[in-house]
mmCIF file of C-alpha atoms in Angstrom:
data_model
loop_
_atom_site.group_PDB
_atom_site.id
_atom_site.type_symbol
_atom_site.label_atom_id
_atom_site.label_comp_id
_atom_site.label_asym_id
_atom_site.label_seq_id
_atom_site.Cartn_x
_atom_site.Cartn_y
_atom_site.Cartn_z
ATOM 1 C CA ALA A 17 -14.014 26.266 -14.576
ATOM 2 C CA GLN A 18 -13.889 27.568 -11.034
ATOM 3 C CA SER A 19 -10.921 28.744 -8.997
ATOM 4 C CA VAL A 20 -10.176 30.679 -5.870
ATOM 5 C CA THR A 21 -7.162 32.799 -4.955
ATOM 6 C CA GLN A 22 -6.545 33.666 -1.347
ATOM 7 C CA LEU A 23 -4.265 36.622 -1.526
ATOM 8 C CA ASP A 24 -2.484 36.125 1.812
ATOM 9 C CA SER A 25 -1.089 32.866 3.100
ATOM 10 C CA HIS A 26 -0.675 34.307 6.594
ATOM 11 C CA VAL A 27 -2.317 37.233 8.378
ATOM 12 C CA SER A 28 -1.364 38.374 11.853
ATOM 13 C CA VAL A 29 -3.478 40.793 13.892
ATOM 14 C CA SER A 30 -3.592 41.980 17.465
ATOM 15 C CA GLU A 31 -6.496 40.954 19.660
ATOM 16 C CA GLY A 32 -9.305 43.500 19.396
ATOM 17 C CA THR A 33 -8.262 44.822 15.976
ATOM 18 C CA PRO A 34 -10.109 44.222 12.681
ATOM 19 C CA VAL A 35 -9.565 41.139 10.559
ATOM 20 C CA LEU A 36 -9.478 41.135 6.751
ATOM 21 C CA LEU A 37 -8.885 37.916 4.814
ATOM 22 C CA ARG A 38 -8.908 38.430 1.060
ATOM 23 C CA CYS A 39 -10.362 36.134 -1.566
ATOM 24 C CA ASN A 40 -10.792 36.492 -5.324
ATOM 25 C CA TYR A 41 -12.689 33.956 -7.366
ATOM 26 C CA SER A 42 -13.125 32.903 -10.948
ATOM 27 C CA SER A 43 -16.233 31.118 -12.122
ATOM 28 C CA SER A 44 -17.795 30.370 -15.477
ATOM 29 C CA TYR A 45 -21.214 30.506 -13.849
ATOM 30 C CA SER A 46 -22.874 32.519 -11.120
ATOM 31 C CA PRO A 47 -21.055 31.301 -8.050
ATOM 32 C CA SER A 48 -21.893 30.088 -4.619
ATOM 33 C CA LEU A 49 -19.141 31.215 -2.279
ATOM 34 C CA PHE A 50 -18.224 30.009 1.185
ATOM 35 C CA TRP A 51 -15.748 30.593 3.949
ATOM 36 C CA TYR A 52 -14.716 27.613 6.062
ATOM 37 C CA VAL A 53 -12.539 27.651 9.172
ATOM 38 C CA GLN A 54 -10.255 24.849 10.322
ATOM 39 C CA HIS A 55 -8.947 24.808 13.866
ATOM 40 C CA PRO A 56 -6.048 22.468 14.695
ATOM 41 C CA ASN A 57 -7.186 18.854 15.002
ATOM 42 C CA LYS A 58 -10.759 19.788 14.186
ATOM 43 C CA GLY A 59 -12.925 19.419 11.114
ATOM 44 C CA LEU A 60 -13.739 22.156 8.652
ATOM 45 C CA GLN A 61 -16.587 24.340 9.857
ATOM 46 C CA LEU A 62 -18.745 26.581 7.694
ATOM 47 C CA LEU A 63 -18.496 30.249 8.678
ATOM 48 C CA LEU A 64 -20.838 31.703 6.075
ATOM 49 C CA LYS A 65 -22.111 31.304 2.529
ATOM 50 C CA TYR A 66 -23.280 33.458 -0.352
ATOM 51 C CA THR A 67 -25.876 32.066 -2.737
ATOM 52 C CA SER A 68 -27.116 35.076 -4.752
ATOM 53 C CA ALA A 69 -29.287 36.678 -2.100
ATOM 54 C CA ALA A 70 -27.911 39.634 -0.121
ATOM 55 C CA THR A 71 -24.376 40.582 -1.116
ATOM 56 C CA LEU A 72 -23.360 41.187 2.508
ATOM 57 C CA VAL A 73 -23.411 37.873 4.296
ATOM 58 C CA LYS A 74 -23.237 37.467 8.046
ATOM 59 C CA GLY A 75 -21.801 34.328 9.541
ATOM 60 C CA ILE A 76 -21.003 32.821 12.880
ATOM 61 C CA ASN A 77 -18.686 34.302 15.518
ATOM 62 C CA GLY A 78 -19.078 37.857 14.207
ATOM 63 C CA PHE A 79 -17.617 37.212 10.763
ATOM 64 C CA GLU A 80 -19.095 38.645 7.595
ATOM 65 C CA ALA A 81 -18.207 38.765 3.916
ATOM 66 C CA GLU A 82 -19.244 40.933 0.997
ATOM 67 C CA PHE A 83 -19.754 39.597 -2.506
ATOM 68 C CA LYS A 84 -18.511 42.083 -5.103
ATOM 69 C CA LYS A 85 -19.180 40.834 -8.591
ATOM 70 C CA SER A 86 -17.368 43.716 -10.302
ATOM 71 C CA GLU A 87 -14.203 42.885 -8.362
ATOM 72 C CA THR A 88 -14.792 39.102 -8.295
ATOM 73 C CA SER A 89 -14.037 39.252 -4.597
ATOM 74 C CA PHE A 90 -15.466 37.755 -1.421
ATOM 75 C CA HIS A 91 -13.346 39.115 1.411
ATOM 76 C CA LEU A 92 -13.918 37.956 4.985
ATOM 77 C CA THR A 93 -13.967 40.529 7.781
ATOM 78 C CA LYS A 94 -14.474 40.771 11.497
ATOM 79 C CA PRO A 95 -14.491 44.050 13.456
ATOM 80 C CA SER A 96 -12.562 42.780 16.454
ATOM 81 C CA ALA A 97 -10.313 39.719 16.556
ATOM 82 C CA HIS A 98 -10.433 37.282 19.436
ATOM 83 C CA MET A 99 -7.724 34.827 20.431
ATOM 84 C CA SER A 100 -10.058 31.958 19.565
ATOM 85 C CA ASP A 101 -10.179 33.157 15.934
ATOM 86 C CA ALA A 102 -6.645 31.886 15.336
ATOM 87 C CA ALA A 103 -7.074 29.163 12.708
ATOM 88 C CA GLU A 104 -6.817 28.353 8.998
ATOM 89 C CA TYR A 105 -9.480 29.936 6.793
ATOM 90 C CA PHE A 106 -10.511 28.682 3.374
ATOM 91 C CA CYS A 107 -12.419 30.506 0.672
ATOM 92 C CA VAL A 108 -14.475 28.112 -1.458
ATOM 93 C CA VAL A 109 -16.386 28.421 -4.742
ATOM 94 C CA THR A 110 -18.866 26.260 -6.589
ATOM 95 C CA PRO A 111 -21.212 27.179 -9.420
ATOM 96 C CA LEU A 112 -24.631 28.118 -8.118
ATOM 97 C CA LEU A 113 -27.232 25.527 -9.002
ATOM 98 C CA SER A 114 -24.624 23.559 -10.917
ATOM 99 C CA GLY A 115 -25.775 20.246 -9.581
ATOM 100 C CA ASN A 116 -22.621 18.486 -10.494
ATOM 101 C CA THR A 117 -19.538 20.415 -9.474
ATOM 102 C CA PRO A 118 -17.930 19.979 -6.090
ATOM 103 C CA LEU A 119 -16.475 22.665 -3.883
ATOM 104 C CA VAL A 120 -13.172 24.188 -5.024
ATOM 105 C CA PHE A 121 -10.970 25.370 -2.167
ATOM 106 C CA GLY A 122 -8.365 28.084 -1.997
ATOM 107 C CA LYS A 123 -4.983 27.314 -0.452
ATOM 108 C CA GLY A 124 -5.964 28.857 2.851
ATOM 109 C CA THR A 125 -4.991 31.816 5.005
ATOM 110 C CA ARG A 126 -3.546 31.202 8.437
ATOM 111 C CA LEU A 127 -4.806 33.790 10.909
ATOM 112 C CA SER A 128 -2.670 34.494 13.959
ATOM 113 C CA VAL A 129 -4.012 36.632 16.792
ATOM 114 C CA ILE A 130 -1.505 38.305 19.084
ATOM 115 C CA ALA A 131 -2.432 39.109 22.668
ATOM 116 C CA ASP B 9 -23.322 13.289 17.676
ATOM 117 C CA THR B 10 -24.989 13.395 14.260
ATOM 118 C CA GLY B 11 -22.107 14.869 12.270
ATOM 119 C CA VAL B 12 -19.905 13.217 9.664
ATOM 120 C CA SER B 13 -17.823 10.451 11.193
ATOM 121 C CA GLN B 14 -14.529 9.139 9.808
ATOM 122 C CA ASN B 15 -12.549 6.121 10.894
ATOM 123 C CA PRO B 16 -9.800 5.615 11.684
ATOM 124 C CA ARG B 17 -8.601 9.065 12.724
ATOM 125 C CA HIS B 18 -4.991 8.117 12.165
ATOM 126 C CA LYS B 19 -3.349 5.386 10.097
ATOM 127 C CA ILE B 20 0.330 4.577 9.769
ATOM 128 C CA THR B 21 1.194 2.040 7.116
ATOM 129 C CA LYS B 22 4.224 0.724 5.320
ATOM 130 C CA ARG B 23 4.791 1.561 1.705
ATOM 131 C CA GLY B 24 3.135 -1.000 -0.533
ATOM 132 C CA GLN B 25 0.372 -1.933 1.898
ATOM 133 C CA ASN B 26 -3.328 -1.401 1.234
ATOM 134 C CA VAL B 27 -5.447 0.810 3.471
ATOM 135 C CA THR B 28 -9.172 1.444 3.724
ATOM 136 C CA PHE B 29 -10.944 4.390 5.306
ATOM 137 C CA ARG B 30 -14.589 4.660 6.232
ATOM 138 C CA CYS B 31 -16.923 7.637 6.220
ATOM 139 C CA ASP B 32 -20.391 7.774 7.761
ATOM 140 C CA PRO B 33 -22.243 10.857 6.493
ATOM 141 C CA ILE B 34 -25.089 12.726 8.118
ATOM 142 C CA SER B 35 -27.971 10.298 7.755
ATOM 143 C CA GLU B 36 -30.330 12.290 5.526
ATOM 144 C CA HIS B 37 -27.605 13.547 3.189
ATOM 145 C CA ASN B 38 -27.577 12.086 -0.307
ATOM 146 C CA ARG B 39 -24.214 13.473 -1.428
ATOM 147 C CA LEU B 40 -20.870 12.300 -0.107
ATOM 148 C CA TYR B 41 -17.486 13.751 -1.043
ATOM 149 C CA TRP B 42 -13.876 12.704 -0.544
ATOM 150 C CA TYR B 43 -11.117 15.298 -0.408
ATOM 151 C CA ARG B 44 -7.390 15.098 0.265
ATOM 152 C CA GLN B 45 -5.448 17.768 2.126
ATOM 153 C CA THR B 46 -1.675 18.010 2.333
ATOM 154 C CA LEU B 47 0.275 20.299 4.614
ATOM 155 C CA GLY B 48 -0.127 23.949 3.741
ATOM 156 C CA GLN B 49 -2.718 23.315 1.048
ATOM 157 C CA GLY B 50 -6.458 23.528 0.789
ATOM 158 C CA PRO B 51 -8.509 20.365 0.392
ATOM 159 C CA GLU B 52 -8.413 18.899 -3.115
ATOM 160 C CA PHE B 53 -11.414 17.122 -4.539
ATOM 161 C CA LEU B 54 -11.069 13.375 -5.159
ATOM 162 C CA THR B 55 -14.540 12.012 -5.876
ATOM 163 C CA TYR B 56 -18.181 12.253 -4.930
ATOM 164 C CA PHE B 57 -21.353 10.187 -4.802
ATOM 165 C CA GLN B 58 -25.000 10.986 -5.114
ATOM 166 C CA ASN B 59 -26.701 8.172 -3.264
ATOM 167 C CA GLU B 60 -24.794 5.062 -4.422
ATOM 168 C CA ALA B 61 -23.715 6.470 -7.797
ATOM 169 C CA GLN B 62 -20.179 7.772 -8.172
ATOM 170 C CA LEU B 63 -20.709 10.877 -10.308
ATOM 171 C CA GLU B 64 -17.262 12.358 -10.685
ATOM 172 C CA LYS B 65 -13.642 11.422 -10.104
ATOM 173 C CA SER B 66 -10.705 13.785 -10.074
ATOM 174 C CA ARG B 67 -7.563 13.169 -12.107
ATOM 175 C CA LEU B 68 -5.891 12.994 -8.695
ATOM 176 C CA LEU B 69 -7.617 9.671 -8.150
ATOM 177 C CA SER B 70 -5.161 7.219 -9.665
ATOM 178 C CA ASP B 71 -5.968 3.593 -10.429
ATOM 179 C CA ARG B 72 -4.689 2.675 -6.974
ATOM 180 C CA PHE B 73 -7.600 4.549 -5.399
ATOM 181 C CA SER B 74 -11.126 3.222 -5.299
ATOM 182 C CA ALA B 75 -14.196 4.499 -3.508
ATOM 183 C CA GLU B 76 -17.539 2.872 -2.925
ATOM 184 C CA ARG B 77 -20.864 3.765 -1.392
ATOM 185 C CA PRO B 78 -22.715 0.491 -1.792
ATOM 186 C CA LYS B 79 -26.041 1.303 -0.176
ATOM 187 C CA GLY B 80 -25.982 5.051 -0.473
ATOM 188 C CA SER B 81 -25.084 5.434 3.179
ATOM 189 C CA PHE B 82 -21.488 4.993 4.387
ATOM 190 C CA SER B 83 -18.540 5.107 2.003
ATOM 191 C CA THR B 84 -15.105 3.534 1.893
ATOM 192 C CA LEU B 85 -11.949 4.820 0.248
ATOM 193 C CA GLU B 86 -9.274 2.226 -0.460
ATOM 194 C CA ILE B 87 -5.707 2.926 -1.472
ATOM 195 C CA GLN B 88 -3.770 -0.016 -2.854
ATOM 196 C CA ARG B 89 0.017 -0.297 -2.860
ATOM 197 C CA THR B 90 0.430 2.881 -0.861
ATOM 198 C CA GLU B 91 3.236 5.300 -1.698
ATOM 199 C CA GLN B 92 4.851 7.958 0.458
ATOM 200 C CA GLY B 93 3.164 10.599 -1.665
ATOM 201 C CA ASP B 94 -0.196 9.307 -0.447
ATOM 202 C CA SER B 95 0.552 10.672 3.029
ATOM 203 C CA ALA B 96 -2.140 13.282 3.672
ATOM 204 C CA MET B 97 -5.342 14.032 5.526
ATOM 205 C CA TYR B 98 -8.323 12.406 3.829
ATOM 206 C CA LEU B 99 -11.524 14.331 4.404
ATOM 207 C CA CYS B 100 -15.087 13.219 3.912
ATOM 208 C CA ALA B 101 -18.042 15.564 3.599
ATOM 209 C CA SER B 102 -21.753 15.204 3.004
ATOM 210 C CA SER B 103 -24.549 17.455 1.809
ATOM 211 C CA SER B 104 -28.241 17.334 1.008
ATOM 212 C CA TRP B 105 -28.537 18.452 -2.588
ATOM 213 C CA ASP B 106 -32.244 17.625 -2.949
ATOM 214 C CA ARG B 107 -33.124 20.180 -0.327
ATOM 215 C CA GLY B 108 -31.293 22.871 -2.219
ATOM 216 C CA GLY B 109 -28.397 22.729 0.187
ATOM 217 C CA ASP B 110 -24.955 23.077 -1.289
ATOM 218 C CA GLU B 111 -23.327 23.415 2.116
ATOM 219 C CA ALA B 112 -21.004 20.520 2.820
ATOM 220 C CA PHE B 113 -20.433 19.243 6.342
ATOM 221 C CA PHE B 114 -16.978 17.806 6.943
ATOM 222 C CA GLY B 115 -15.687 15.056 9.163
ATOM 223 C CA GLN B 116 -12.482 15.403 11.155
ATOM 224 C CA GLY B 117 -10.530 13.419 8.620
ATOM 225 C CA THR B 118 -8.238 10.409 8.547
ATOM 226 C CA ARG B 119 -4.557 11.235 8.668
ATOM 227 C CA LEU B 120 -2.537 8.738 6.655
ATOM 228 C CA THR B 121 1.205 8.392 7.104
ATOM 229 C CA VAL B 122 3.054 6.080 4.730
ATOM 230 C CA VAL B 123 6.511 5.087 5.995
#
């Protein structure tokens, strides 16, 4: 079975400071891991994905995440927050090459960016 | 726009009425997913199709829910005898599994309010 725990329901940062959104996963198989972002009244958008290649994954808008198997973590980071980054972020897991298991979402982390 | 399209965007219905939502996936995608998202939660998996075959249904999908994808293109999700607990955002996503892609592209959702 697969599951995801997002350790913070809400993170608040000042504009220009680093962002860290934490995610731990559990998977019976080698996982594929994703981060999606959801802005108000907009659809879910893929930020980045890990599928067993490089453990440090770069995504859109300056975000990146590092897969750490020993810690079963896939934390999302960004060096400098921008006001437009304020949104809901979801960590997602699915077994790599499973073929038959859909995406499993975490409960989300709401990111607030203070001017 | 060639993204995932969902209609209607909003639906208000009285308790006990039936409702039907439509999802048009990205045209070359063979997988189509339905998720439900309630306030403050991550999307929860309901069901998915590969082409016209419905491969998996969540326990969340009670007998009042039915989904179809008759020609392997668009899909409908029907809820019969709606209850207030059905109020949620219903999300559709599609992906192209044959091409090794496990990334799902999401529509903007249909927000259902049962009064």
